[in-house]
PDB file of C-alpha atoms in Angstrom:
ATOM      1  CA  ASP H   1       0.076  -0.151  -0.087  1.00 88.00           C
ATOM      2  CA  VAL H   2       0.965   3.381  -0.189  1.00 90.00           C
ATOM      3  CA  ILE H   3       0.427   5.224   3.056  1.00 87.00           C
ATOM      4  CA  ASP H   4      -0.139   8.957   2.516  1.00 86.00           C
ATOM      5  CA  GLY H   5      -0.915   8.181  -1.317  1.00 88.00           C
ATOM      6  CA  THR H   6      -3.744   8.861  -2.903  1.00 94.00           C
ATOM      7  CA  GLU H   7      -6.785   6.538  -3.673  1.00 95.00           C
ATOM      8  CA  SER H   8      -6.201   5.740  -6.799  1.00 95.00           C
ATOM      9  CA  GLU H   9      -2.486   4.351  -6.182  1.00 95.00           C
ATOM     10  CA  ASN H  10      -3.951   2.033  -4.015  1.00 95.00           C
ATOM     11  CA  ASP H  11      -6.585   0.913  -6.310  1.00 95.00           C
ATOM     12  CA  ALA H  12      -4.186   0.256  -8.909  1.00 95.00           C
ATOM     13  CA  LEU H  13      -2.159  -2.153  -6.387  1.00 95.00           C
ATOM     14  CA  ILE H  14      -5.373  -4.272  -5.791  1.00 95.00           C
ATOM     15  CA  VAL H  15      -5.880  -4.508  -9.664  1.00 94.00           C
ATOM     16  CA  ASP H  16      -2.218  -5.455 -10.268  1.00 95.00           C
ATOM     17  CA  TRP H  17      -2.152  -7.904  -7.063  1.00 94.00           C
ATOM     18  CA  PRO H  18      -1.679 -11.429  -8.537  1.00 95.00           C
ATOM     19  CA  LEU H  19      -3.434 -13.314  -5.426  1.00 94.00           C
ATOM     20  CA  PRO H  20      -7.525 -14.078  -5.508  1.00 94.00           C
ATOM     21  CA  LYS H  21      -9.316 -12.010  -3.220  1.00 92.00           C
ATOM     22  CA  HIS H  22      -9.797 -14.588  -0.642  1.00 93.00           C
ATOM     23  CA  CYS H  23      -6.281 -14.304   0.396  1.00 93.00           C
ATOM     24  CA  SER H  24      -5.735 -10.806   0.249  1.00 95.00           C
ATOM     25  CA  VAL H  25      -5.811  -8.016   2.690  1.00 96.00           C
ATOM     26  CA  PRO H  26      -6.334  -4.245   1.646  1.00 97.00           C
ATOM     27  CA  VAL H  27      -5.735  -1.428   3.546  1.00 97.00           C
ATOM     28  CA  TRP H  28      -8.171   1.213   4.064  1.00 98.00           C
ATOM     29  CA  HIS H  29      -5.940   4.652   5.070  1.00 97.00           C
ATOM     30  CA  MET H  30      -8.100   6.758   7.501  1.00 97.00           C
ATOM     31  CA  HIS H  31      -7.278   9.573   5.302  1.00 97.00           C
ATOM     32  CA  GLU H  32      -9.234   7.635   2.062  1.00 97.00           C
ATOM     33  CA  SER H  33     -13.030   8.310   1.673  1.00 98.00           C
ATOM     34  CA  PHE H  34     -15.626   6.215   3.217  1.00 98.00           C
ATOM     35  CA  ASP H  35     -16.782   5.225  -0.475  1.00 98.00           C
ATOM     36  CA  ARG H  36     -13.308   3.258  -0.779  1.00 98.00           C
ATOM     37  CA  LEU H  37     -13.770   1.911   2.641  1.00 98.00           C
ATOM     38  CA  GLU H  38     -17.693   0.240   1.477  1.00 98.00           C
ATOM     39  CA  MET H  39     -15.850  -0.973  -1.454  1.00 97.00           C
ATOM     40  CA  LEU H  40     -13.025  -2.558   0.486  1.00 98.00           C
ATOM     41  CA  LEU H  41     -15.541  -4.724   2.392  1.00 98.00           C
ATOM     42  CA  GLU H  42     -15.903  -7.031   0.053  1.00 96.00           C
ATOM     43  CA  PHE H  43     -12.803  -8.513   0.851  1.00 97.00           C
ATOM     44  CA  PRO H  44     -12.577 -11.149   3.654  1.00 97.00           C
ATOM     45  CA  ARG H  45     -10.279  -9.339   5.638  1.00 97.00           C
ATOM     46  CA  LEU H  46      -9.570  -5.751   5.417  1.00 98.00           C
ATOM     47  CA  ALA H  47      -6.677  -3.845   7.441  1.00 97.00           C
ATOM     48  CA  LEU H  48      -7.249  -0.379   9.173  1.00 98.00           C
ATOM     49  CA  GLY H  49      -4.144   2.156   8.580  1.00 96.00           C
ATOM     50  CA  SER H  50      -3.891   5.326  10.491  1.00 95.00           C
ATOM     51  CA  SER H  51      -2.984   8.179   7.696  1.00 95.00           C
ATOM     52  CA  GLY H  52      -2.987  12.208   7.181  1.00 94.00           C
ATOM     53  CA  GLN H  53      -4.544  14.021   9.517  1.00 96.00           C
ATOM     54  CA  PHE H  54      -5.601  10.706  11.401  1.00 97.00           C
ATOM     55  CA  SER H  55      -2.058   9.375  11.941  1.00 95.00           C
ATOM     56  CA  VAL H  56      -1.893   9.599  15.848  1.00 95.00           C
ATOM     57  CA  VAL H  57      -3.646   6.721  17.129  1.00 95.00           C
ATOM     58  CA  GLY H  58      -5.957   7.032  19.588  1.00 94.00           C
ATOM     59  CA  ASP H  59      -6.167  10.671  19.841  1.00 95.00           C
ATOM     60  CA  SER H  60      -9.545  12.457  19.683  1.00 95.00           C
ATOM     61  CA  LYS H  61      -9.337  13.382  15.894  1.00 97.00           C
ATOM     62  CA  TRP H  62      -8.685   9.640  15.411  1.00 97.00           C
ATOM     63  CA  TRP H  63     -11.410   8.106  17.453  1.00 96.00           C
ATOM     64  CA  ASN H  64     -13.853  10.573  15.808  1.00 96.00           C
ATOM     65  CA  ARG H  65     -12.639   9.330  12.461  1.00 97.00           C
ATOM     66  CA  MET H  66     -12.611   5.492  13.487  1.00 97.00           C
ATOM     67  CA  SER H  67     -16.330   6.250  15.124  1.00 97.00           C
ATOM     68  CA  ASP H  68     -17.565   7.151  11.695  1.00 97.00           C
ATOM     69  CA  ALA H  69     -15.828   4.044  10.031  1.00 98.00           C
ATOM     70  CA  MET H  70     -17.028   2.149  12.619  1.00 98.00           C
ATOM     71  CA  SER H  71     -20.448   2.809  11.317  1.00 97.00           C
ATOM     72  CA  ILE H  72     -19.972   1.798   7.937  1.00 98.00           C
ATOM     73  CA  ILE H  73     -17.572  -1.227   8.859  1.00 98.00           C
ATOM     74  CA  CYS H  74     -20.652  -2.964  11.396  1.00 98.00           C
ATOM     75  CA  ASP H  75     -23.994  -4.069  11.203  1.00 97.00           C
ATOM     76  CA  ALA H  76     -26.494  -2.625  13.573  1.00 95.00           C
ATOM     77  CA  ASP H  77     -25.594  -5.055  16.221  1.00 96.00           C
ATOM     78  CA  GLY H  78     -21.770  -3.900  15.942  1.00 96.00           C
ATOM     79  CA  MET H  79     -20.538  -6.643  14.194  1.00 97.00           C
ATOM     80  CA  PRO H  80     -18.170  -5.897  11.507  1.00 98.00           C
ATOM     81  CA  LYS H  81     -19.106  -7.246   7.829  1.00 98.00           C
ATOM     82  CA  THR H  82     -15.678  -8.212   7.453  1.00 98.00           C
ATOM     83  CA  LYS H  83     -12.614  -9.616   9.371  1.00 97.00           C
ATOM     84  CA  LEU H  84     -10.201  -6.208  10.558  1.00 98.00           C
ATOM     85  CA  HIS H  85      -6.496  -6.258  11.021  1.00 96.00           C
ATOM     86  CA  GLY H  86      -5.320  -3.155  12.853  1.00 96.00           C
ATOM     87  CA  LEU H  87      -2.367  -1.399  11.373  1.00 95.00           C
ATOM     88  CA  ARG H  88      -0.197   0.087  14.613  1.00 92.00           C
ATOM     89  CA  MET H  89      -3.112  -0.964  16.967  1.00 93.00           C
ATOM     90  CA  LEU H  90      -1.425  -2.998  19.895  1.00 89.00           C
ATOM     91  CA  ASP H  91      -2.145  -0.297  22.724  1.00 88.00           C
ATOM     92  CA  PRO H  92      -4.999  -1.805  25.128  1.00 88.00           C
ATOM     93  CA  GLY H  93      -6.692   1.375  25.022  1.00 90.00           C
ATOM     94  CA  VAL H  94      -7.172   1.082  21.212  1.00 93.00           C
ATOM     95  CA  PHE H  95      -7.638  -2.742  20.538  1.00 92.00           C
ATOM     96  CA  SER H  96      -9.924  -3.580  23.461  1.00 93.00           C
ATOM     97  CA  LYS H  97     -12.516  -1.250  21.989  1.00 95.00           C
ATOM     98  CA  LEU H  98     -12.196  -2.229  18.528  1.00 96.00           C
ATOM     99  CA  PRO H  99     -13.669  -5.935  17.308  1.00 97.00           C
ATOM    100  CA  LEU H 100     -10.266  -6.315  15.902  1.00 96.00           C
ATOM    101  CA  ALA H 101      -9.546 -10.212  14.413  1.00 95.00           C
ATOM    102  CA  SER H 102      -5.920  -9.110  14.204  1.00 93.00           C
ATOM    103  CA  ALA H 103      -3.647  -6.508  15.024  1.00 90.00           C
ATOM    104  CA  ASP H 104       0.255  -5.492  14.742  1.00 87.00           C
ATOM    105  CA  SER H 105       2.812  -3.057  15.920  1.00 78.00           C
ATOM    106  CA  CYS H 106       6.195  -2.024  16.742  1.00 80.00           C
ATOM    107  CA  TYR H 107       4.871  -1.319  20.248  1.00 76.00           C
ATOM    108  CA  VAL H 108       7.175  -3.947  21.976  1.00 81.00           C
ATOM    109  CA  ALA H 109      10.502  -3.149  19.555  1.00 79.00           C
ATOM    110  CA  ARG H 110      10.097   0.108  20.254  1.00 78.00           C
ATOM    111  CA  ASN H 111       9.217   0.483  23.575  1.00 77.00           C
ATOM    112  CA  SER H 112      11.393  -2.097  25.271  1.00 78.00           C
ATOM    113  CA  GLY H 113      14.552  -0.351  24.000  1.00 77.00           C
ATOM    114  CA  MET H 114      13.553   2.758  25.346  1.00 76.00           C
ATOM    115  CA  ASP H 115      15.529   2.642  28.279  1.00 75.00           C
ATOM    116  CA  SER H 116      15.139   6.318  29.888  1.00 74.00           C
ATOM    117  CA  ALA H 117      11.086   5.402  29.646  1.00 76.00           C
ATOM    118  CA  TRP H 118      11.553   2.483  32.470  1.00 76.00           C
ATOM    119  CA  LYS H 119      12.416   4.126  35.468  1.00 82.00           C
ATOM    120  CA  GLY H 120      11.912   3.567  39.074  1.00 82.00           C
ATOM    121  CA  PRO H 121      12.659   1.008  41.859  1.00 82.00           C
ATOM    122  CA  TYR H 122      10.721  -1.900  40.289  1.00 76.00           C
ATOM    123  CA  ALA H 123      11.970  -0.834  36.202  1.00 79.00           C
ATOM    124  CA  MET H 124      13.650  -3.469  34.594  1.00 76.00           C
ATOM    125  CA  THR H 125      16.875  -3.401  33.378  1.00 76.00           C
ATOM    126  CA  GLY H 126      17.067  -5.285  30.293  1.00 82.00           C
ATOM    127  CA  ARG H 127      15.243  -5.217  26.959  1.00 83.00           C
ATOM    128  CA  TYR H 128      14.163  -8.677  26.938  1.00 85.00           C
ATOM    129  CA  SER H 129      12.679  -8.419  30.445  1.00 87.00           C
ATOM    130  CA  ARG H 130      11.045  -5.140  29.475  1.00 84.00           C
ATOM    131  CA  ALA H 131       9.800  -7.031  26.079  1.00 86.00           C
ATOM    132  CA  VAL H 132       7.967  -9.968  28.216  1.00 88.00           C
ATOM    133  CA  VAL H 133       6.189  -7.119  30.457  1.00 86.00           C
ATOM    134  CA  LEU H 134       4.869  -5.157  26.993  1.00 84.00           C
ATOM    135  CA  MET H 135       3.654  -8.449  25.782  1.00 85.00           C
ATOM    136  CA  GLU H 136       2.077  -9.708  29.454  1.00 88.00           C
ATOM    137  CA  ARG H 137       0.488  -6.441  29.173  1.00 84.00           C
ATOM    138  CA  ILE H 138      -1.091  -6.962  26.263  1.00 85.00           C
ATOM    139  CA  GLU H 139      -2.010 -10.156  26.265  1.00 87.00           C
ATOM    140  CA  ARG H 140      -4.266  -9.084  29.560  1.00 87.00           C
ATOM    141  CA  HIS H 141      -6.722  -6.925  27.181  1.00 87.00           C
ATOM    142  CA  ALA H 142      -9.092  -8.966  24.403  1.00 89.00           C
ATOM    143  CA  SER H 143     -10.025  -6.920  21.808  1.00 90.00           C
ATOM    144  CA  ALA H 144     -13.609  -5.668  21.747  1.00 93.00           C
ATOM    145  CA  ALA H 145     -16.286  -8.662  20.178  1.00 92.00           C
ATOM    146  CA  TYR H 146     -18.393  -5.895  18.827  1.00 94.00           C
ATOM    147  CA  TRP H 147     -18.082  -2.296  18.525  1.00 96.00           C
ATOM    148  CA  CYS H 148     -19.734  -0.221  20.913  1.00 92.00           C
ATOM    149  CA  LYS H 149     -18.971   3.330  20.261  1.00 87.00           C
ATOM    150  CA  GLU H 150     -19.876   4.145  24.232  1.00 86.00           C
ATOM    151  CA  ALA H 151     -16.801   2.482  25.242  1.00 76.00           C
ATOM    152  CA  VAL H 152     -14.723   5.087  23.656  1.00 78.00           C
ATOM    153  CA  GLY H 153     -12.843   6.860  26.132  1.00 61.00           C
ATOM    154  CA  ALA H 154     -13.488   4.085  28.683  1.00 55.00           C
ATOM    155  CA  TYR H 155      -9.874   2.168  29.481  1.00 48.00           C
ATOM    156  CA  GLN H 156     -11.619  -0.813  29.389  1.00 48.00           C
ATOM    157  CA  ASN H 157     -14.222  -2.138  27.041  1.00 48.00           C
ATOM    158  CA  ASN H 158     -16.848  -3.357  29.859  1.00 49.00           C
ATOM    159  CA  ASN H 159     -19.127  -4.822  27.386  1.00 50.00           C
ATOM    160  CA  LEU H 160     -16.787  -7.397  27.491  1.00 50.00           C
ATOM    161  CA  PHE H 161     -18.028  -8.676  30.673  1.00 49.00           C
ATOM    162  CA  GLY H 162     -21.751  -8.507  29.523  1.00 47.00           C
TER     163      GLY H 162
END
């Protein structure tokens, strides 16, 4: 994909893609139109990418755009019409509110190497130890089962518990 590219550039990549639709995952970039988003829902999995003026994952502008996108992606019950993959969305404050089937990020790689961010008497001293702590933090949370706009702003999606 062309992250900050045009819709026509990204559509051309889909046209030139050699694999069939059932094993392909296009990316909808958040600066792109909702018409393109609707078109991409015909794929069995869709990646969501933060870009343009919505490049800061988790800020209020990002959540407003994501909320609008989820109203297109999900049915009236909040269930996605296709499987979703979140790009750069491994922050538990983000993925616990979105009905993602999968996500990826450089979160652990970046933050386990930031020595200055780990302070205090219980700070992990080695990069490997810090990576384990971050991975455990991620694994303690689940992706939301369905989209619930009201969960945005709360740290945890309490709808997971009924």
